[in-house]
C-alpha positions as semicolon CSV with decimal commas, in nm:
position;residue;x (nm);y (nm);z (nm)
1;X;2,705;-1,826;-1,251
2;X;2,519;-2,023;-1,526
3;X;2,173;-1,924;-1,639
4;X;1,924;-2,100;-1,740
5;X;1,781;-2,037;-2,108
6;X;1,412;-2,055;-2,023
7;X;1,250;-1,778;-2,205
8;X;1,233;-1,927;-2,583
9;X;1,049;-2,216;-2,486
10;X;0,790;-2,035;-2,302
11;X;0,763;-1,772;-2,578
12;X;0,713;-2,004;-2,884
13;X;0,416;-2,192;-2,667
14;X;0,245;-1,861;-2,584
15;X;0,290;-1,758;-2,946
16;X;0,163;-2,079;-3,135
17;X;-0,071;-2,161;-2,833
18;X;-0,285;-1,853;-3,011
19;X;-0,290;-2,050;-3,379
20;X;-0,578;-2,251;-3,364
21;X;-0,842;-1,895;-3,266
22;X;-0,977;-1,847;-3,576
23;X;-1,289;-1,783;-3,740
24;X;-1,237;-1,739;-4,151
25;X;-1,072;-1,970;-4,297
26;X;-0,858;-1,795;-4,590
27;X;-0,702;-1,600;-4,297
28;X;-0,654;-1,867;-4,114
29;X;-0,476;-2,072;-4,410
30;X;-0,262;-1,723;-4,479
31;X;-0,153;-1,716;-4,088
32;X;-0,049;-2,118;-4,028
33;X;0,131;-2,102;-4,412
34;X;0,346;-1,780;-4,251
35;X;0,400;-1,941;-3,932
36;X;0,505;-2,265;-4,077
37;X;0,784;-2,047;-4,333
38;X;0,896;-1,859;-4,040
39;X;0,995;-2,200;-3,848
40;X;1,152;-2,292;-4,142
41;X;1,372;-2,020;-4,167
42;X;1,211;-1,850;-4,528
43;X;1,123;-1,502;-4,329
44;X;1,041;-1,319;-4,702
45;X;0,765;-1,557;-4,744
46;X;0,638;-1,609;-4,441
47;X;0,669;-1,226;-4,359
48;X;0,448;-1,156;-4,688
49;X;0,219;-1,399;-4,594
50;X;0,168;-1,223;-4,238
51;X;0,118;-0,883;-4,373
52;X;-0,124;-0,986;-4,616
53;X;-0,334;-1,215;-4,349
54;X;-0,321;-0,848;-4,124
55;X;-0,451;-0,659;-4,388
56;X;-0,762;-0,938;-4,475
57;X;-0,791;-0,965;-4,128
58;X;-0,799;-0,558;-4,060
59;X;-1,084;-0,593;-4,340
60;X;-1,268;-0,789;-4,206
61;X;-1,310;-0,696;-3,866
62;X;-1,124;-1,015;-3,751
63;X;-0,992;-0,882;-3,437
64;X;-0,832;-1,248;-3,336
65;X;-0,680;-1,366;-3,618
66;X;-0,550;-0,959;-3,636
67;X;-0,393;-1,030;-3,286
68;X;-0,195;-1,319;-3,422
69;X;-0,063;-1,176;-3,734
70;X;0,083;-0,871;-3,568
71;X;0,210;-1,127;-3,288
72;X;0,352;-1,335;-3,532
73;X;0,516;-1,023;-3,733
74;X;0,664;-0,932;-3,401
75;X;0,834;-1,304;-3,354
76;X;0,900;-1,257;-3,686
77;X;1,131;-0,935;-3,636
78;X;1,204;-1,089;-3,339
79;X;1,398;-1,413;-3,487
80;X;1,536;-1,169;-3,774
81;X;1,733;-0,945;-3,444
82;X;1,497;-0,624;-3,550
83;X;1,393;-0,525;-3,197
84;X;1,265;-0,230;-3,263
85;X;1,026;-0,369;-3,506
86;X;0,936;-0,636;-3,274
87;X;0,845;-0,436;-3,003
88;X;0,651;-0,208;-3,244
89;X;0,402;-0,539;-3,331
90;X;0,395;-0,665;-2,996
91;X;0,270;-0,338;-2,861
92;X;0,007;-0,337;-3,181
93;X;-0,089;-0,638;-3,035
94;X;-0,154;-0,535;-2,717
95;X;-0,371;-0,237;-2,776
96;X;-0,569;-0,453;-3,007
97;X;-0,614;-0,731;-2,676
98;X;-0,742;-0,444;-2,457
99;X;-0,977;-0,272;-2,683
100;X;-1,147;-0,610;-2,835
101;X;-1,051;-0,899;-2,697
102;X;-1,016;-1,102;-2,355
103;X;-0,739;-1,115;-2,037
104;X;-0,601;-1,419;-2,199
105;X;-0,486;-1,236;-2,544
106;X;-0,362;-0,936;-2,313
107;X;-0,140;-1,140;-2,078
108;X;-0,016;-1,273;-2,447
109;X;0,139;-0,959;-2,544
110;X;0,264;-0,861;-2,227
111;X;0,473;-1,198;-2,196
112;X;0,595;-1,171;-2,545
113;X;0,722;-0,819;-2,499
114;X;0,862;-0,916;-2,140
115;X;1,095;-1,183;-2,325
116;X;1,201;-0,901;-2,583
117;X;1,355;-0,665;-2,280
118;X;1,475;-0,980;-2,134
119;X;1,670;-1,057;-2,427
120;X;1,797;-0,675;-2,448
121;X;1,909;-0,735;-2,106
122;X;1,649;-0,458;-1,991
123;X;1,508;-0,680;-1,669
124;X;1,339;-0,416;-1,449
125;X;1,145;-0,341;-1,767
126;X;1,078;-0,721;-1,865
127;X;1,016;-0,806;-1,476
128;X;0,735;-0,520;-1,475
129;X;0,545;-0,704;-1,789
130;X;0,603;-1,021;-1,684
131;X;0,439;-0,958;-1,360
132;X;0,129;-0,809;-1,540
133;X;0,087;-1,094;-1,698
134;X;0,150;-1,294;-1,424
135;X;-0,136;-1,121;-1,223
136;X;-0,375;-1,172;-1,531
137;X;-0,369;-1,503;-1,538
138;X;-0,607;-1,593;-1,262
139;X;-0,873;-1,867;-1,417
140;X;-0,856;-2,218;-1,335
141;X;-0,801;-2,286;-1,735
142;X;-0,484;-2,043;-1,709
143;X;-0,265;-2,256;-1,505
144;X;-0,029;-2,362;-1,720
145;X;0,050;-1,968;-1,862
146;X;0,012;-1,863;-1,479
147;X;0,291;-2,093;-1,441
148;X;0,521;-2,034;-1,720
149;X;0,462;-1,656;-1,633
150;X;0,618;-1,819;-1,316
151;X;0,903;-1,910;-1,428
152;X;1,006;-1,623;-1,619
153;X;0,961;-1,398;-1,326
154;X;1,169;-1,650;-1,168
155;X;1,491;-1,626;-1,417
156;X;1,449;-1,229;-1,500
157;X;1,451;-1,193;-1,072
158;X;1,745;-1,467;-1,084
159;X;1,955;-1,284;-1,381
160;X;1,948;-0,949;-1,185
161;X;2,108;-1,164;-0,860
162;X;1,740;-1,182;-0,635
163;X;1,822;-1,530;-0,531
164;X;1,494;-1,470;-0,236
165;X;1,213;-1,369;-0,476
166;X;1,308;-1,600;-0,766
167;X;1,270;-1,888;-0,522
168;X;0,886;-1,777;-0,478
169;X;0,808;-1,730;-0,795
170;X;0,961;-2,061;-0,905
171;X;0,807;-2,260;-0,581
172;X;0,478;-2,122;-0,777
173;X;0,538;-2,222;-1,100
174;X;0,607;-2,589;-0,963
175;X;0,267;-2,565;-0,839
176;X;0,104;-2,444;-1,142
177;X;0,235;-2,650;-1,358
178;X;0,217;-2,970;-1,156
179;X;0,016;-3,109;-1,450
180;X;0,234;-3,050;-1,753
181;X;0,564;-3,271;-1,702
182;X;0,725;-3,107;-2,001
183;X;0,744;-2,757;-1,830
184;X;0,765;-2,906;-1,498
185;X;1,106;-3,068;-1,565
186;X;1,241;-2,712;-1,745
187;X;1,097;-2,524;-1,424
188;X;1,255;-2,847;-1,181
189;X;1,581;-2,731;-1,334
190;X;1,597;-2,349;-1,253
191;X;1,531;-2,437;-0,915
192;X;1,815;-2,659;-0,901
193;X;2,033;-2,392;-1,065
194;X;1,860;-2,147;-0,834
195;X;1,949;-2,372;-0,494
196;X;2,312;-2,291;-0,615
197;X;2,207;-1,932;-0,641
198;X;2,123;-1,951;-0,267
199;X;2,468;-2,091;-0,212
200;X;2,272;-2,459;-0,118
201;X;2,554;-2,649;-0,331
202;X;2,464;-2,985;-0,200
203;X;2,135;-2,981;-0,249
204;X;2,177;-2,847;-0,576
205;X;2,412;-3,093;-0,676
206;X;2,160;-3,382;-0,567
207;X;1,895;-3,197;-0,700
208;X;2,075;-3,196;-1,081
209;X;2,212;-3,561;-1,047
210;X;1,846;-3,681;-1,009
211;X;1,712;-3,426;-1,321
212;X;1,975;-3,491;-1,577
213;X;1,861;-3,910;-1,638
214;X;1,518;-3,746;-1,693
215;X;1,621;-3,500;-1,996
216;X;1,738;-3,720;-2,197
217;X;1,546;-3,577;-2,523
218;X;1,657;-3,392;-2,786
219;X;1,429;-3,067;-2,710
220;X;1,668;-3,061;-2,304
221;X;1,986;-3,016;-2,444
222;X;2,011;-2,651;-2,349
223;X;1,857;-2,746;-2,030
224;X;2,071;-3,048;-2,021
225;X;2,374;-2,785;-2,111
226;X;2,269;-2,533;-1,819
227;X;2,266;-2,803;-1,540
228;X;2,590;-2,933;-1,682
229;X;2,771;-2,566;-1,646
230;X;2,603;-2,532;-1,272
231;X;2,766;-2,927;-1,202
232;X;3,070;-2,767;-1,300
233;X;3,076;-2,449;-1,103
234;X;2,996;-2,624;-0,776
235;X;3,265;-2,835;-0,883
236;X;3,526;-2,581;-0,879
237;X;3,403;-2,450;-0,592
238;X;3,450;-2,716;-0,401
239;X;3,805;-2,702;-0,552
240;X;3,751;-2,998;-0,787
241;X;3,899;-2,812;-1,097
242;X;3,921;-3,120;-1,310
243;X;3,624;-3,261;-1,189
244;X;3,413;-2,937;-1,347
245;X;3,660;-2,918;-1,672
246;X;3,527;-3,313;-1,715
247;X;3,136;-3,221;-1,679
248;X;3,216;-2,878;-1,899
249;X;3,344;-3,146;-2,165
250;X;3,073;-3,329;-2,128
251;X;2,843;-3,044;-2,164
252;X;3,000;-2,993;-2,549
253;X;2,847;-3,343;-2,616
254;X;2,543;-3,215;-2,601
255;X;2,353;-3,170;-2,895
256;X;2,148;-2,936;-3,061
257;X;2,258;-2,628;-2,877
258;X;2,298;-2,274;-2,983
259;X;2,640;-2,121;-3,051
260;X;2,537;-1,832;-2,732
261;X;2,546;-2,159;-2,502
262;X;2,868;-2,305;-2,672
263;X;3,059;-1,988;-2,629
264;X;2,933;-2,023;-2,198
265;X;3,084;-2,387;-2,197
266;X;3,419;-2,303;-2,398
267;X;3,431;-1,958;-2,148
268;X;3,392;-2,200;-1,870
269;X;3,672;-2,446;-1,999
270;X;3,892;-2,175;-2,011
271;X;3,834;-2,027;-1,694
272;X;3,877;-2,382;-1,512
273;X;4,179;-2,417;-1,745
274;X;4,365;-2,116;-1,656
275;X;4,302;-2,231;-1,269
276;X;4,481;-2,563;-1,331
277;X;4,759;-2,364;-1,533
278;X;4,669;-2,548;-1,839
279;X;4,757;-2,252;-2,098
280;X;4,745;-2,460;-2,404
281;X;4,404;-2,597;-2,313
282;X;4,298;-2,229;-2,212
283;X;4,385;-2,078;-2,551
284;X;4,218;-2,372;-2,753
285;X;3,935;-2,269;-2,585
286;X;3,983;-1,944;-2,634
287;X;3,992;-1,953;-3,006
288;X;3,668;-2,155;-2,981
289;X;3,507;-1,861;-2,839
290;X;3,671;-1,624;-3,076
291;X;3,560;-1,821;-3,342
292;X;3,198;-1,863;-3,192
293;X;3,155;-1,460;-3,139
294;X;3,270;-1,396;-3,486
295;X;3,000;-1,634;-3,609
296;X;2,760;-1,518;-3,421
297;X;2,798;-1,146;-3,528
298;X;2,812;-1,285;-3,876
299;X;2,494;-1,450;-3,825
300;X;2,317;-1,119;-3,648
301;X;2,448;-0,960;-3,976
302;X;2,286;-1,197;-4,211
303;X;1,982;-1,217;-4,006
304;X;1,990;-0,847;-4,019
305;X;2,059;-0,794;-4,396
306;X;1,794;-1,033;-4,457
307;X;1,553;-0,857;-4,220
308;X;1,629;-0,551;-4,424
309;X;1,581;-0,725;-4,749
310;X;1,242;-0,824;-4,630
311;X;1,156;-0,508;-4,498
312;X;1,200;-0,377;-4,846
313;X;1,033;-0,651;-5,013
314;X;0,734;-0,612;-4,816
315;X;0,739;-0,231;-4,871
316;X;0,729;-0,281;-5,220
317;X;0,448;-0,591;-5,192
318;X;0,252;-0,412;-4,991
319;X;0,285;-0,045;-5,262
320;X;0,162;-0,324;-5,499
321;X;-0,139;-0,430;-5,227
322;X;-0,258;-0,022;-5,242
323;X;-0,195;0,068;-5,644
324;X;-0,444;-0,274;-5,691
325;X;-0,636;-0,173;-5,366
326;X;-0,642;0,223;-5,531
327;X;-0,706;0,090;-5,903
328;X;-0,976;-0,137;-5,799
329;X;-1,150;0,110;-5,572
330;X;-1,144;0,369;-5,865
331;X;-1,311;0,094;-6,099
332;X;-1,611;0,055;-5,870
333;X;-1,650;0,394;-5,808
334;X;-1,680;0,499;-6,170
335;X;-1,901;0,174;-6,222
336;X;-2,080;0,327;-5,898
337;X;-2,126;0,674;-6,037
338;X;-2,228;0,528;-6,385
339;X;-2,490;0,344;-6,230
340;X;-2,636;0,574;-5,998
341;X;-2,612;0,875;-6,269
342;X;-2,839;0,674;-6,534
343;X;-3,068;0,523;-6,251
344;X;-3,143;0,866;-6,137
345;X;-3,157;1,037;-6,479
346;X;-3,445;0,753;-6,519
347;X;-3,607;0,850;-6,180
348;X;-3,619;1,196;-6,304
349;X;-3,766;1,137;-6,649
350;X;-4,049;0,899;-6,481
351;X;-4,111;1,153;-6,210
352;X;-4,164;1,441;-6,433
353;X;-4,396;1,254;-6,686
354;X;-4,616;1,176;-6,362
355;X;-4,575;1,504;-6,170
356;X;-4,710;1,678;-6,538
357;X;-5,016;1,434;-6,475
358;X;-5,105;1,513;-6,163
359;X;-4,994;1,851;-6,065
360;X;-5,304;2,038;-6,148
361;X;-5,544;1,814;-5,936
362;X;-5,299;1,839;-5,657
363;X;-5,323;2,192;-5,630
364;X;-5,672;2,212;-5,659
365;X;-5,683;1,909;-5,344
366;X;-5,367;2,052;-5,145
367;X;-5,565;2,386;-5,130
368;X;-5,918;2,270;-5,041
369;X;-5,731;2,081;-4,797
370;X;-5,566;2,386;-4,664
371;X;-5,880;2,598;-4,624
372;X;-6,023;2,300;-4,460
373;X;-5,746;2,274;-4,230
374;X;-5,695;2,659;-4,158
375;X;-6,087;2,640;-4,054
376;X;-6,044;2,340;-3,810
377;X;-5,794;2,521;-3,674
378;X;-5,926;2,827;-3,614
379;X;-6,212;2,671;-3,402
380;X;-5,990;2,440;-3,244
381;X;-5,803;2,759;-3,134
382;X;-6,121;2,937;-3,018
383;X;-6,213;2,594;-2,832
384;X;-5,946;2,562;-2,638
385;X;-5,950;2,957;-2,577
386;X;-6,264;2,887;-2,382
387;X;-6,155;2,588;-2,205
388;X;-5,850;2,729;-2,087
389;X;-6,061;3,065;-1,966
390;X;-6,307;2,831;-1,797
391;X;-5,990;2,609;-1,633
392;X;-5,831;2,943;-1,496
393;X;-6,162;3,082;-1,380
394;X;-6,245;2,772;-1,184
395;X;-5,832;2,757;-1,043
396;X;-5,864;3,142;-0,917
397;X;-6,206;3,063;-0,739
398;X;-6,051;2,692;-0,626
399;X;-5,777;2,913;-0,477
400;X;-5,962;3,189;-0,332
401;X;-6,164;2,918;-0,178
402;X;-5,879;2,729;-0,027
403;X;-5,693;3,027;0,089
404;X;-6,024;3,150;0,263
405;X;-6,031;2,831;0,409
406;X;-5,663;2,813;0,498
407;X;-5,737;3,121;0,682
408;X;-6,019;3,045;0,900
409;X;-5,869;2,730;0,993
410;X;-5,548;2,935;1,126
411;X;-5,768;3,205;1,299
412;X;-5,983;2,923;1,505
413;X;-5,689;2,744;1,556
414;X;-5,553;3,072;1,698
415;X;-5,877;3,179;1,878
416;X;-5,851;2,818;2,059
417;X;-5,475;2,908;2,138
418;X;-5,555;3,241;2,275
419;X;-5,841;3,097;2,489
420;X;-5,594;2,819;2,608
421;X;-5,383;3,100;2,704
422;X;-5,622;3,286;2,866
423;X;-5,742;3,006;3,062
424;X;-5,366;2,930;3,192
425;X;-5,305;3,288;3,310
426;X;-5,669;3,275;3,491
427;X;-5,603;2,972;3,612
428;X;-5,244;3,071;3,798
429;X;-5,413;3,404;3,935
430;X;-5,661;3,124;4,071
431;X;-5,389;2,951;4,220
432;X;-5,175;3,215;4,369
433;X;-5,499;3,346;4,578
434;X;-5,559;2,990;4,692
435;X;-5,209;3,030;4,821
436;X;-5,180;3,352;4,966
437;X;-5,529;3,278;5,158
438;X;-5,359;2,909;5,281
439;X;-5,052;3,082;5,422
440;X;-5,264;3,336;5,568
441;X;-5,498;3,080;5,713
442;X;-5,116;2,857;5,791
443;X;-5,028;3,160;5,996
444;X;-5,301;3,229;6,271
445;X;-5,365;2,815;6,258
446;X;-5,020;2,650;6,175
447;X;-5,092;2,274;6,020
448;X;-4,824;2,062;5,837
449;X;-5,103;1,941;5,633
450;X;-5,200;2,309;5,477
451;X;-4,807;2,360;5,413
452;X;-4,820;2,067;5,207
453;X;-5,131;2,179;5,011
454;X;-4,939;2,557;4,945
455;X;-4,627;2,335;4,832
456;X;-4,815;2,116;4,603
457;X;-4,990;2,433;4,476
458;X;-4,678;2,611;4,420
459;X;-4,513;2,316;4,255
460;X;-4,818;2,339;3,983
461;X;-4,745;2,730;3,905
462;X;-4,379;2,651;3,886
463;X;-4,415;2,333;3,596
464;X;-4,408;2,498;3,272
465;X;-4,496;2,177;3,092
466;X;-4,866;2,310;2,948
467;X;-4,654;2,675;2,824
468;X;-4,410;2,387;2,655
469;X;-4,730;2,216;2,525
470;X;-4,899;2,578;2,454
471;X;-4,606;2,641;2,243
472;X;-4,524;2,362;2,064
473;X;-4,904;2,353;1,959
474;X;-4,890;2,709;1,813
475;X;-4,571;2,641;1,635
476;X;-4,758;2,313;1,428
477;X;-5,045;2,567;1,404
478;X;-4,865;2,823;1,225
479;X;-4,634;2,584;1,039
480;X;-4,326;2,628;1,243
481;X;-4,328;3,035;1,267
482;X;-4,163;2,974;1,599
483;X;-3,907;2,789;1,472
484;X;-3,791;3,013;1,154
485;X;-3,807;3,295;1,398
486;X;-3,556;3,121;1,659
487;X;-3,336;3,024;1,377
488;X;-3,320;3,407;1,229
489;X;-3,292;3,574;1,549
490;X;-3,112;3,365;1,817
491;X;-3,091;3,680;2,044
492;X;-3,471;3,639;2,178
493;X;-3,554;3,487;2,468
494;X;-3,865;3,268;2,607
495;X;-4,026;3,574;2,740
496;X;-4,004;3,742;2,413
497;X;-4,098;3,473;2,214
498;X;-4,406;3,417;2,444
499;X;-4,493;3,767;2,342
500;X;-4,505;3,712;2,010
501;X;-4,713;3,434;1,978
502;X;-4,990;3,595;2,178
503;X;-4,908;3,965;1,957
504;X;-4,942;3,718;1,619
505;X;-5,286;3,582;1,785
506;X;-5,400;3,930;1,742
507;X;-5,460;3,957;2,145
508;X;-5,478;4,298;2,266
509;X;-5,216;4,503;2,491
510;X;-5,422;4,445;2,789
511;X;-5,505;4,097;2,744
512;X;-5,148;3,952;2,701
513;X;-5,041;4,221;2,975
514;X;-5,284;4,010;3,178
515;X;-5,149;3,656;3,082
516;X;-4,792;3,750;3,139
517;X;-4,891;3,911;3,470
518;X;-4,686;4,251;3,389
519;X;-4,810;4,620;3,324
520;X;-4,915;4,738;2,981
521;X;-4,667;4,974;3,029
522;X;-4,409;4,737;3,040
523;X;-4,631;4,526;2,779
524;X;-4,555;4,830;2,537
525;X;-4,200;4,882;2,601
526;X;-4,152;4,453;2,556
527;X;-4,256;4,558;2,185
528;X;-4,008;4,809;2,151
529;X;-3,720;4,590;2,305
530;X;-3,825;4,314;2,062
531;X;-3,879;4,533;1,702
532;X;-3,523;4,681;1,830
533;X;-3,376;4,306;1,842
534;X;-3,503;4,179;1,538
535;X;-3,388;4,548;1,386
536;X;-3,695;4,680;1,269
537;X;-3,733;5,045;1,192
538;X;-3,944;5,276;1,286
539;X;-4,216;5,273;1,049
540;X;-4,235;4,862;1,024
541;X;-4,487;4,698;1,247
542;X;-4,376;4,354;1,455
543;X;-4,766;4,223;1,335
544;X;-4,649;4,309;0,998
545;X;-4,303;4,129;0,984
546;X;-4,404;3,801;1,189
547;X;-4,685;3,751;0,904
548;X;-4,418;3,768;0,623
549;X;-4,150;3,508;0,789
């Protein structure tokens, strides 16, 4: 199936679309002289012209017009068949656009090195750059490369037979390069190739009947030659043999084409030719293409040997470059050690001439100043000595203060709690002999209104809300003993917990015997069941261990 030769064109625009960044104008001169020798076919010159912009560029700090030297030494080794040089630039190139410059320098590189494995028929590698700089171009100004990237996604996903994804990559490109009719003929043209691709013959054939009276410049005739060679396959596939061997013919009208594209018609002509038993015609053709290989690997071998030539003449330019570069630097440095060596044997002559002068009276100052100094010091010292006794005196007694403050506050706070206490339990004995007297009295006299009283009554010893309240006051009170206690020992329960609060209020056996309404006895042996829970041994005291927590 014919291609379609649309890498070149996008890869000289990307290439001399980066000329006109500049910002000194010797390298720029040195970089538009090289280009313009390397169009023109004299790669020595333009090659030493290159290398010597890179190295004023690497000088000075010229990170743009650095990017397109080492691009343009890359297209360089690129036009000369050195691949591996080529790909060594363009990747120079690349580093350089991520370090220091913008996306649009970046998505430079990437397409230039996309075209070089395209070209080395590498296409999953080429498809993976081109896409990277396909998603880089994303600014309104970057159309026109967004689109081009396009189409080059479009023929590297066509040339590896996915018909499906070319077509939506080059239905993109026809949208992004809607404004440029130049590249929106070339990319018009894949598609038409590409509707052949998707085995859409007559469309394609419509498609390439209304293209070719619009390319009729010089600059389409590969384009021209590409659209021919697709006319001719669906020709023959449609079993019109002469039919495509007239269009092929027609396609070798064409002119300027390359001798790869000549060798694709003549190896069409005698393909058709050899269907329609024409032998003679077939082996004409034939020794076209035998002729055309042989001058192409002739060419490849003087584009090589002239690469190499160039290679060497720049290795020996740029030895030249670094024995000037070397000589020159030694110059300056011995003009730079003569200079400084005098200037500082001067120095040294005027500053011992003055230090002579002056040396006695400096002594004589630098020690009065000393004593002076040592004696400021000294009562500075024993000034802030005193100060800083003072300040700690007045922190301890601050403290002692504040604790013994601290202190009472807790101890009222606890006295209140205790009374609070107290007053509950009294109150509840209150209540329970209101009670038993009612149901006494609700016994000899029965009354539904008294058995409502003894309910209501019972109701009130039952709510626990003011021992929630009680609690929750001591735990603020003590700054949340209750709560560090729970959390270390999750084994004690409400009773035990009530116990300690009224233990760590200092309240005696008897008096939280009587507020919990049990025995001392069994007061006593609470303690014991509790300093065995929290694991205390014998000789520890519960008092001792709550006021450490």
């Amino acid at each position: 199936m014919a291609g379609f030769n649309s890498y070149f064109l996008t890869f000289v625009f990307i290439v001399l679309s980066t000329i006109p960044v500049f910002s000194q104008e010797t390298t720029r001169d040195l970089l538009v002289k090289g280009v313009d020798a390397m169009m023109e076919g004299e790669y020595g010159k333009s090659l030493e012209l290159l290398i010597k912009a890179k190295g004023q560029a690497e000088k000075e700090g010229d990170y743009k017009n650095l990017f397109v030297a080492l691009n343009n030494i890359g297209l360089h080794y690129h036009k000369m068949l050195d691949s591996n040089e080529a790909l060594e630039y363009y990747l120079e190139s690349y580093k350089i656009a991520i370090k220091e410059l913008d996306a649009s320098y970046e998505m430079t590189s990437l397409n230039n090195i996309g075209i070089l494995y395209s070209q080395e028929n590498n296409l999953e590698k080429a498809i993976e750059y081109f896409k990277q700089a396909y998603d880089l171009a994303e600014l309104p100004e970057e159309k026109l490369k967004k689109g081009i990237y396009a189409v080059n996604l479009a023929q590297a996903y066509f040339d590896i037979s996915k018909y499906e994804v070319a077509n939506q990559y080059i239905d993109a490109a026809i949208k992004y390069l809607k404004d440029d009719p130049d590249y929106l003929l070339e990319a018009l043209a894949f598609e038409a190739i590409l509707l052949n691709g998707l085995k859409q013959t007559k469309q394609a054939e419509n498609y390439i009947s209304e293209l070719l009276p619009k390319l009729t410049e010089n600059r389409y005739a590969e384009t021209r030659v590409m659209l021919l060679l697709t006319l001719a396959e669906i020709k023959n596939n449609n079993a019109d043999v002469n039919e495509a061997l007239i269009i092929c013919r027609r396609a070798l009208e064409q002119q300027p084409v390359n001798l790869e594209t000549r060798y694709k018609i003549f190896s069409q002509i005698n393909t058709y030719s050899r269907e329609t038993k024409n032998f003679q015609q077939a082996l004409v053709a034939m020794d076209s293409m035998l002729f055309l290989k042989q001058t192409i690997y002739d060419l490849r071998r003087e584009r090589q040997y002239q690469a190499n030539r160039v290679k060497f003449e720049v290795l020996n330019y740029e030895t030249e470059l670094t024995k000037g570069a070397e000589h020159i630097s030694f110059q300056r440095k011995l003009i730079i050690i003569f200079a400084t060596g005098a200037t500082l044997i001067m120095m040294l002559l005027m500053w011992s001439l003055r230090l002579s002068r002056i040396r006695s009276n400096q002594r004589k100052d630098i020690q009065a100043r000393q004593e002076k100094i040592l004696h400021l010091e000294l009562e500075n010292e024993k000034a802030n000595i005193l100060l800083l006794d003072k300040q700690l005196k007045e922190n301890e007694t601050k403290l002692l203060l504040e604790q013994e403050l601290y202190k009472h506050e807790i101890e009222s706070k606890n006295r209140e709690l205790s009374a609070k206490a107290l007053y509950l339990t009294n109150r509840n004995h209150l209540i329970e002999n209101i009670i038993s007297d009612l149901e006494q009295f609700d016994t000899i006299k029965p009354s539904q209104e008294i058995t409502q009283h003894i309910r209501r009554l019972k109701e009130l010893l039952k709510s626990d809300e003011e021992w929630k309240n009680f609690m929750q006051y001591f735990d603020e009170v003590n700054h949340g003993l209750l709560s560090r206690l729970k959390e270390k020992h999750d084994n004690l329960n409400a009773n035990d917990i009530r116990y300690i609060s009224y233990l760590y209020m200092n309240l005696s056996m008897k008096e939280i015997a009587s507020i919990m309404n049990i025995t001392p006895e069994a007061c006593r042996k609470r303690k014991e069941r509790i300093s065995k829970k929290i694991q205390l041994n014998e000789h520890e005291e519960l008092y001792s261990y709550l006021s450490q927590i």
